[in-house]
Amino acid sequence: MSAYSDLAMLAEKAAAFSELPEALRRGRPSLWKLSMGGATPRKAAVLMLFGALDDVPAASAKPLASADLDILLIERAATLNDHPGQVAFPGGGVDPGDASVRAAALREAEEETGLDPLGVEVLGILHEVPLPVSNFMVTPVIGWWARQTPVDVVDFGESAQVFRVPVRDLLDPENRFTAVLTRGGNSYRGPAFAVNGVVVWGFTAGILNYVFHELGWAVPWDEDKEFPAPI
């Protein structure tokens, strides 16, 4: 099986879920089971864009995935009100003019990275996931980089950098740990990745953790290795 086929099968499987899968809840159990509160949550969509995004191979030598298989990420600007400085998938709120969550994810990705949506093949969507801290219900959209176009920061008020991360480096157990966030006397734990000089944690890491397990790509890592969340 190829990465493309695996991702397409995951999207097909996800279409059958009528509620948030338990396997997805386990990705960040202490946060995704929080109440969304009284306010009506806003719809949002993010683009999980896989493919050979450039010709730079993974740093890891472990044969955990193809050395040229990447995923596109952004580092949010430190001046933003929501999730400042965090590494994330391109994406944002669904606007009234968006035809679907797929369209919203592609529009936001184009606005944030400059990619050409016509070069992205949408394979499907995952179940929407609650993000209580900012009152969003977020739908991850799985995309494949069918035709490369340049990507870079479009607005430095929104993003500090746009970059690709090799999937092999994300899967490498040496790059994985548990991020611990302590607030109001409570501690929240979730999977995290230290790659390319950045830390991927929180919502983004939880989604990646779920996807890698569902695809059968994940390998055991030391979940007892804990570090404070970089916030």
mmCIF file of C-alpha atoms in Angstrom:
data_model
loop_
_atom_site.group_PDB
_atom_site.id
_atom_site.type_symbol
_atom_site.label_atom_id
_atom_site.label_comp_id
_atom_site.label_asym_id
_atom_site.label_seq_id
_atom_site.Cartn_x
_atom_site.Cartn_y
_atom_site.Cartn_z
ATOM 1 C CA MET A 1 0.000 0.000 0.000
ATOM 2 C CA SER A 2 1.132 3.562 -0.700
ATOM 3 C CA ALA A 3 0.731 6.583 1.569
ATOM 4 C CA TYR A 4 -1.850 7.945 -0.871
ATOM 5 C CA SER A 5 -3.908 4.742 -0.682
ATOM 6 C CA ASP A 6 -3.646 4.600 3.113
ATOM 7 C CA LEU A 7 -4.895 8.190 3.440
ATOM 8 C CA ALA A 8 -7.738 7.611 0.983
ATOM 9 C CA MET A 9 -8.844 4.543 2.957
ATOM 10 C CA LEU A 10 -8.715 6.523 6.221
ATOM 11 C CA ALA A 11 -10.930 9.212 4.694
ATOM 12 C CA GLU A 12 -13.388 6.580 3.495
ATOM 13 C CA LYS A 13 -13.465 4.975 6.937
ATOM 14 C CA ALA A 14 -13.980 8.342 8.651
ATOM 15 C CA ALA A 15 -17.041 9.056 6.508
ATOM 16 C CA ALA A 16 -18.891 6.293 8.350
ATOM 17 C CA PHE A 17 -18.536 7.865 11.816
ATOM 18 C CA SER A 18 -21.632 9.621 13.144
ATOM 19 C CA GLU A 19 -19.860 10.835 16.288
ATOM 20 C CA LEU A 20 -16.323 11.543 17.442
ATOM 21 C CA PRO A 21 -14.456 8.191 17.366
ATOM 22 C CA GLU A 22 -13.182 6.952 20.710
ATOM 23 C CA ALA A 23 -9.743 6.460 19.165
ATOM 24 C CA LEU A 24 -9.685 10.182 18.381
ATOM 25 C CA ARG A 25 -10.750 11.098 21.916
ATOM 26 C CA ARG A 26 -7.803 9.093 23.252
ATOM 27 C CA GLY A 27 -5.437 11.409 21.379
ATOM 28 C CA ARG A 28 -6.023 14.159 23.938
ATOM 29 C CA PRO A 29 -8.420 12.692 26.487
ATOM 30 C CA SER A 30 -8.070 15.441 29.073
ATOM 31 C CA LEU A 31 -8.931 18.249 26.647
ATOM 32 C CA TRP A 32 -11.313 16.842 24.031
ATOM 33 C CA LYS A 33 -13.761 15.752 26.722
ATOM 34 C CA LEU A 34 -14.099 19.289 28.109
ATOM 35 C CA SER A 35 -17.430 21.023 27.721
ATOM 36 C CA MET A 36 -17.715 23.579 24.928
ATOM 37 C CA GLY A 37 -19.627 25.836 27.322
ATOM 38 C CA GLY A 38 -22.830 27.727 26.640
ATOM 39 C CA ALA A 39 -21.827 29.648 23.514
ATOM 40 C CA THR A 40 -22.585 28.158 20.105
ATOM 41 C CA PRO A 41 -19.258 26.895 18.721
ATOM 42 C CA ARG A 42 -18.043 28.250 15.406
ATOM 43 C CA LYS A 43 -17.253 25.892 12.535
ATOM 44 C CA ALA A 44 -13.649 25.700 11.341
ATOM 45 C CA ALA A 45 -11.609 23.557 8.963
ATOM 46 C CA VAL A 46 -7.919 22.709 8.652
ATOM 47 C CA LEU A 47 -6.007 21.193 5.742
ATOM 48 C CA MET A 48 -3.803 18.164 6.409
ATOM 49 C CA LEU A 49 -1.785 18.306 3.189
ATOM 50 C CA PHE A 50 0.434 15.288 2.561
ATOM 51 C CA GLY A 51 2.804 14.632 -0.333
ATOM 52 C CA ALA A 52 6.343 15.212 -1.580
ATOM 53 C CA LEU A 53 6.431 18.927 -0.808
ATOM 54 C CA ASP A 54 10.114 19.456 -1.631
ATOM 55 C CA ASP A 55 13.262 17.513 -2.489
ATOM 56 C CA VAL A 56 14.806 17.576 1.014
ATOM 57 C CA PRO A 57 14.636 14.108 2.608
ATOM 58 C CA ALA A 58 13.786 13.355 6.228
ATOM 59 C CA ALA A 59 16.511 13.774 8.833
ATOM 60 C CA SER A 60 15.660 10.432 10.438
ATOM 61 C CA ALA A 61 17.307 7.381 8.918
ATOM 62 C CA LYS A 62 14.668 5.040 10.350
ATOM 63 C CA PRO A 63 12.566 3.441 7.577
ATOM 64 C CA LEU A 64 9.258 4.460 9.183
ATOM 65 C CA ALA A 65 7.829 6.190 6.108
ATOM 66 C CA SER A 66 9.059 7.308 2.724
ATOM 67 C CA ALA A 67 11.853 9.853 3.176
ATOM 68 C CA ASP A 68 10.091 12.317 0.855
ATOM 69 C CA LEU A 69 6.596 12.142 2.401
ATOM 70 C CA ASP A 70 5.805 15.435 4.115
ATOM 71 C CA ILE A 71 2.973 17.346 5.715
ATOM 72 C CA LEU A 72 2.488 21.106 5.459
ATOM 73 C CA LEU A 73 2.424 23.133 8.697
ATOM 74 C CA ILE A 74 2.482 26.760 9.750
ATOM 75 C CA GLU A 75 3.729 28.525 12.851
ATOM 76 C CA ARG A 76 1.092 30.995 13.978
ATOM 77 C CA ALA A 77 2.157 34.582 14.636
ATOM 78 C CA ALA A 78 2.990 35.339 18.269
ATOM 79 C CA THR A 79 0.684 38.370 18.172
ATOM 80 C CA LEU A 80 -2.535 36.421 17.489
ATOM 81 C CA ASN A 81 -5.225 36.192 20.146
ATOM 82 C CA ASP A 82 -5.974 32.495 19.554
ATOM 83 C CA HIS A 83 -3.137 29.959 19.953
ATOM 84 C CA PRO A 84 -0.275 32.460 19.410
ATOM 85 C CA GLY A 85 3.034 30.960 18.317
ATOM 86 C CA GLN A 86 1.696 27.427 18.022
ATOM 87 C CA VAL A 87 2.442 25.101 15.135
ATOM 88 C CA ALA A 88 -0.756 24.251 13.269
ATOM 89 C CA PHE A 89 -2.290 23.004 10.067
ATOM 90 C CA PRO A 90 -3.312 25.755 7.647
ATOM 91 C CA GLY A 91 -6.939 26.576 8.276
ATOM 92 C CA GLY A 92 -9.476 28.736 10.044
ATOM 93 C CA GLY A 93 -13.129 29.582 10.441
ATOM 94 C CA VAL A 94 -15.762 28.547 7.905
ATOM 95 C CA ASP A 95 -17.177 31.705 6.294
ATOM 96 C CA PRO A 96 -20.760 32.130 5.041
ATOM 97 C CA GLY A 97 -19.476 32.190 1.461
ATOM 98 C CA ASP A 98 -17.710 28.826 1.741
ATOM 99 C CA ALA A 99 -19.508 26.052 -0.113
ATOM 100 C CA SER A 100 -18.295 23.394 2.355
ATOM 101 C CA VAL A 101 -15.692 22.663 5.010
ATOM 102 C CA ARG A 102 -13.477 21.381 2.184
ATOM 103 C CA ALA A 103 -13.764 24.727 0.436
ATOM 104 C CA ALA A 104 -13.040 26.557 3.691
ATOM 105 C CA ALA A 105 -9.887 24.533 4.343
ATOM 106 C CA LEU A 106 -8.573 25.185 0.822
ATOM 107 C CA ARG A 107 -9.425 28.890 0.974
ATOM 108 C CA GLU A 108 -7.704 29.329 4.329
ATOM 109 C CA ALA A 109 -4.663 27.351 3.170
ATOM 110 C CA GLU A 110 -4.371 29.550 0.088
ATOM 111 C CA GLU A 111 -4.685 32.711 2.182
ATOM 112 C CA GLU A 112 -2.065 31.529 4.682
ATOM 113 C CA THR A 113 0.470 29.767 2.460
ATOM 114 C CA GLY A 114 -0.183 30.919 -1.114
ATOM 115 C CA LEU A 115 -0.717 27.379 -2.410
ATOM 116 C CA ASP A 116 -2.878 26.832 -5.473
ATOM 117 C CA PRO A 117 -6.006 24.907 -4.380
ATOM 118 C CA LEU A 118 -6.192 23.353 -7.848
ATOM 119 C CA GLY A 119 -2.998 21.462 -7.010
ATOM 120 C CA VAL A 120 -4.597 19.789 -3.983
ATOM 121 C CA GLU A 121 -6.630 16.605 -4.279
ATOM 122 C CA VAL A 122 -9.061 16.387 -1.373
ATOM 123 C CA LEU A 123 -9.277 12.761 -0.256
ATOM 124 C CA GLY A 124 -11.954 13.289 2.391
ATOM 125 C CA ILE A 125 -12.617 14.640 5.862
ATOM 126 C CA LEU A 126 -12.328 13.408 9.430
ATOM 127 C CA HIS A 127 -15.023 13.859 12.057
ATOM 128 C CA GLU A 128 -15.188 17.389 13.455
ATOM 129 C CA VAL A 129 -13.248 17.801 16.703
ATOM 130 C CA PRO A 130 -14.048 20.209 19.549
ATOM 131 C CA LEU A 131 -11.499 22.875 20.433
ATOM 132 C CA PRO A 132 -12.990 24.203 23.670
ATOM 133 C CA VAL A 133 -10.291 26.776 24.448
ATOM 134 C CA SER A 134 -11.299 28.872 21.414
ATOM 135 C CA ASN A 135 -14.873 27.546 21.018
ATOM 136 C CA PHE A 136 -14.408 25.953 17.589
ATOM 137 C CA MET A 137 -15.632 22.697 16.094
ATOM 138 C CA VAL A 138 -12.815 21.850 13.694
ATOM 139 C CA THR A 139 -13.049 19.530 10.677
ATOM 140 C CA PRO A 140 -9.679 18.138 9.486
ATOM 141 C CA VAL A 141 -9.623 17.867 5.684
ATOM 142 C CA ILE A 142 -7.190 15.302 4.249
ATOM 143 C CA GLY A 143 -5.440 16.491 1.097
ATOM 144 C CA TRP A 144 -2.796 15.152 -1.277
ATOM 145 C CA TRP A 145 -0.215 17.368 -2.998
ATOM 146 C CA ALA A 146 -1.091 16.414 -6.585
ATOM 147 C CA ARG A 147 0.619 19.373 -8.254
ATOM 148 C CA GLN A 148 3.241 21.444 -6.445
ATOM 149 C CA THR A 149 2.987 25.217 -6.208
ATOM 150 C CA PRO A 150 5.152 27.556 -4.122
ATOM 151 C CA VAL A 151 4.219 28.116 -0.472
ATOM 152 C CA ASP A 152 5.402 30.793 1.935
ATOM 153 C CA VAL A 153 4.089 33.208 4.528
ATOM 154 C CA VAL A 154 1.451 35.438 2.956
ATOM 155 C CA ASP A 155 0.737 37.655 5.984
ATOM 156 C CA PHE A 156 3.249 37.862 8.840
ATOM 157 C CA GLY A 157 0.443 39.155 11.015
ATOM 158 C CA GLU A 158 -1.079 35.681 10.752
ATOM 159 C CA SER A 159 1.886 33.308 10.365
ATOM 160 C CA ALA A 160 5.532 33.389 11.411
ATOM 161 C CA GLN A 161 6.568 30.647 8.992
ATOM 162 C CA VAL A 162 5.225 28.074 6.551
ATOM 163 C CA PHE A 163 7.147 24.832 6.326
ATOM 164 C CA ARG A 164 6.985 21.121 5.587
ATOM 165 C CA VAL A 165 7.780 18.379 8.069
ATOM 166 C CA PRO A 166 8.809 14.888 6.944
ATOM 167 C CA VAL A 167 6.373 12.287 8.224
ATOM 168 C CA ARG A 168 9.289 9.973 8.980
ATOM 169 C CA ASP A 169 10.677 12.550 11.422
ATOM 170 C CA LEU A 170 7.299 12.855 13.118
ATOM 171 C CA LEU A 171 7.084 9.077 13.526
ATOM 172 C CA ASP A 172 10.605 8.706 14.933
ATOM 173 C CA PRO A 173 10.223 7.822 18.652
ATOM 174 C CA GLU A 174 13.251 9.981 19.468
ATOM 175 C CA ASN A 175 11.236 13.031 18.414
ATOM 176 C CA ARG A 176 8.140 12.227 20.465
ATOM 177 C CA PHE A 177 7.167 13.132 24.027
ATOM 178 C CA THR A 178 4.180 14.057 26.193
ATOM 179 C CA ALA A 179 3.491 17.785 26.570
ATOM 180 C CA VAL A 180 2.102 18.845 29.957
ATOM 181 C CA LEU A 181 0.002 21.998 30.287
ATOM 182 C CA THR A 182 -0.843 23.161 33.821
ATOM 183 C CA ARG A 183 -3.630 25.667 34.310
ATOM 184 C CA GLY A 184 -5.720 26.502 37.360
ATOM 185 C CA GLY A 185 -4.228 23.665 39.346
ATOM 186 C CA ASN A 186 -5.085 21.116 36.647
ATOM 187 C CA SER A 187 -2.596 19.379 34.369
ATOM 188 C CA TYR A 188 -3.423 18.329 30.810
ATOM 189 C CA ARG A 189 -1.272 15.859 28.906
ATOM 190 C CA GLY A 190 -1.089 15.117 25.203
ATOM 191 C CA PRO A 191 1.270 13.818 22.525
ATOM 192 C CA ALA A 192 3.912 16.150 21.098
ATOM 193 C CA PHE A 193 6.621 16.128 18.431
ATOM 194 C CA ALA A 194 9.967 17.977 18.427
ATOM 195 C CA VAL A 195 10.990 18.414 14.773
ATOM 196 C CA ASN A 196 12.621 21.011 12.535
ATOM 197 C CA GLY A 197 13.442 23.226 15.507
ATOM 198 C CA VAL A 198 9.793 23.513 16.588
ATOM 199 C CA VAL A 199 7.442 21.667 18.917
ATOM 200 C CA VAL A 200 4.133 20.384 17.560
ATOM 201 C CA TRP A 201 1.689 19.918 20.427
ATOM 202 C CA GLY A 202 -1.927 20.528 21.413
ATOM 203 C CA PHE A 203 -4.712 20.105 18.876
ATOM 204 C CA THR A 204 -2.389 19.587 15.899
ATOM 205 C CA ALA A 205 -0.313 16.911 17.629
ATOM 206 C CA GLY A 206 -3.451 15.151 18.807
ATOM 207 C CA ILE A 207 -4.830 14.924 15.285
ATOM 208 C CA LEU A 208 -1.486 13.704 13.925
ATOM 209 C CA ASN A 209 -1.239 11.118 16.692
ATOM 210 C CA TYR A 210 -4.714 9.801 15.837
ATOM 211 C CA VAL A 211 -4.085 9.722 12.087
ATOM 212 C CA PHE A 212 -0.762 7.902 12.427
ATOM 213 C CA HIS A 213 -2.353 5.245 14.636
ATOM 214 C CA GLU A 214 -5.351 4.785 12.365
ATOM 215 C CA LEU A 215 -3.070 4.443 9.343
ATOM 216 C CA GLY A 216 -0.954 1.837 11.103
ATOM 217 C CA TRP A 217 2.124 4.010 10.685
ATOM 218 C CA ALA A 218 2.803 4.716 14.373
ATOM 219 C CA VAL A 219 5.507 2.919 16.313
ATOM 220 C CA PRO A 220 5.865 2.727 20.124
ATOM 221 C CA TRP A 221 7.348 5.771 21.844
ATOM 222 C CA ASP A 222 8.067 6.704 25.460
ATOM 223 C CA GLU A 223 4.837 8.354 26.644
ATOM 224 C CA ASP A 224 6.371 8.806 30.106
ATOM 225 C CA LYS A 225 8.890 11.294 28.696
ATOM 226 C CA GLU A 226 7.223 14.559 29.725
ATOM 227 C CA PHE A 227 8.069 18.213 29.142
ATOM 228 C CA PRO A 228 6.092 21.407 29.807
ATOM 229 C CA ALA A 229 4.030 22.591 26.848
ATOM 230 C CA PRO A 230 5.801 25.505 25.097
ATOM 231 C CA ILE A 231 3.325 28.238 25.989
#
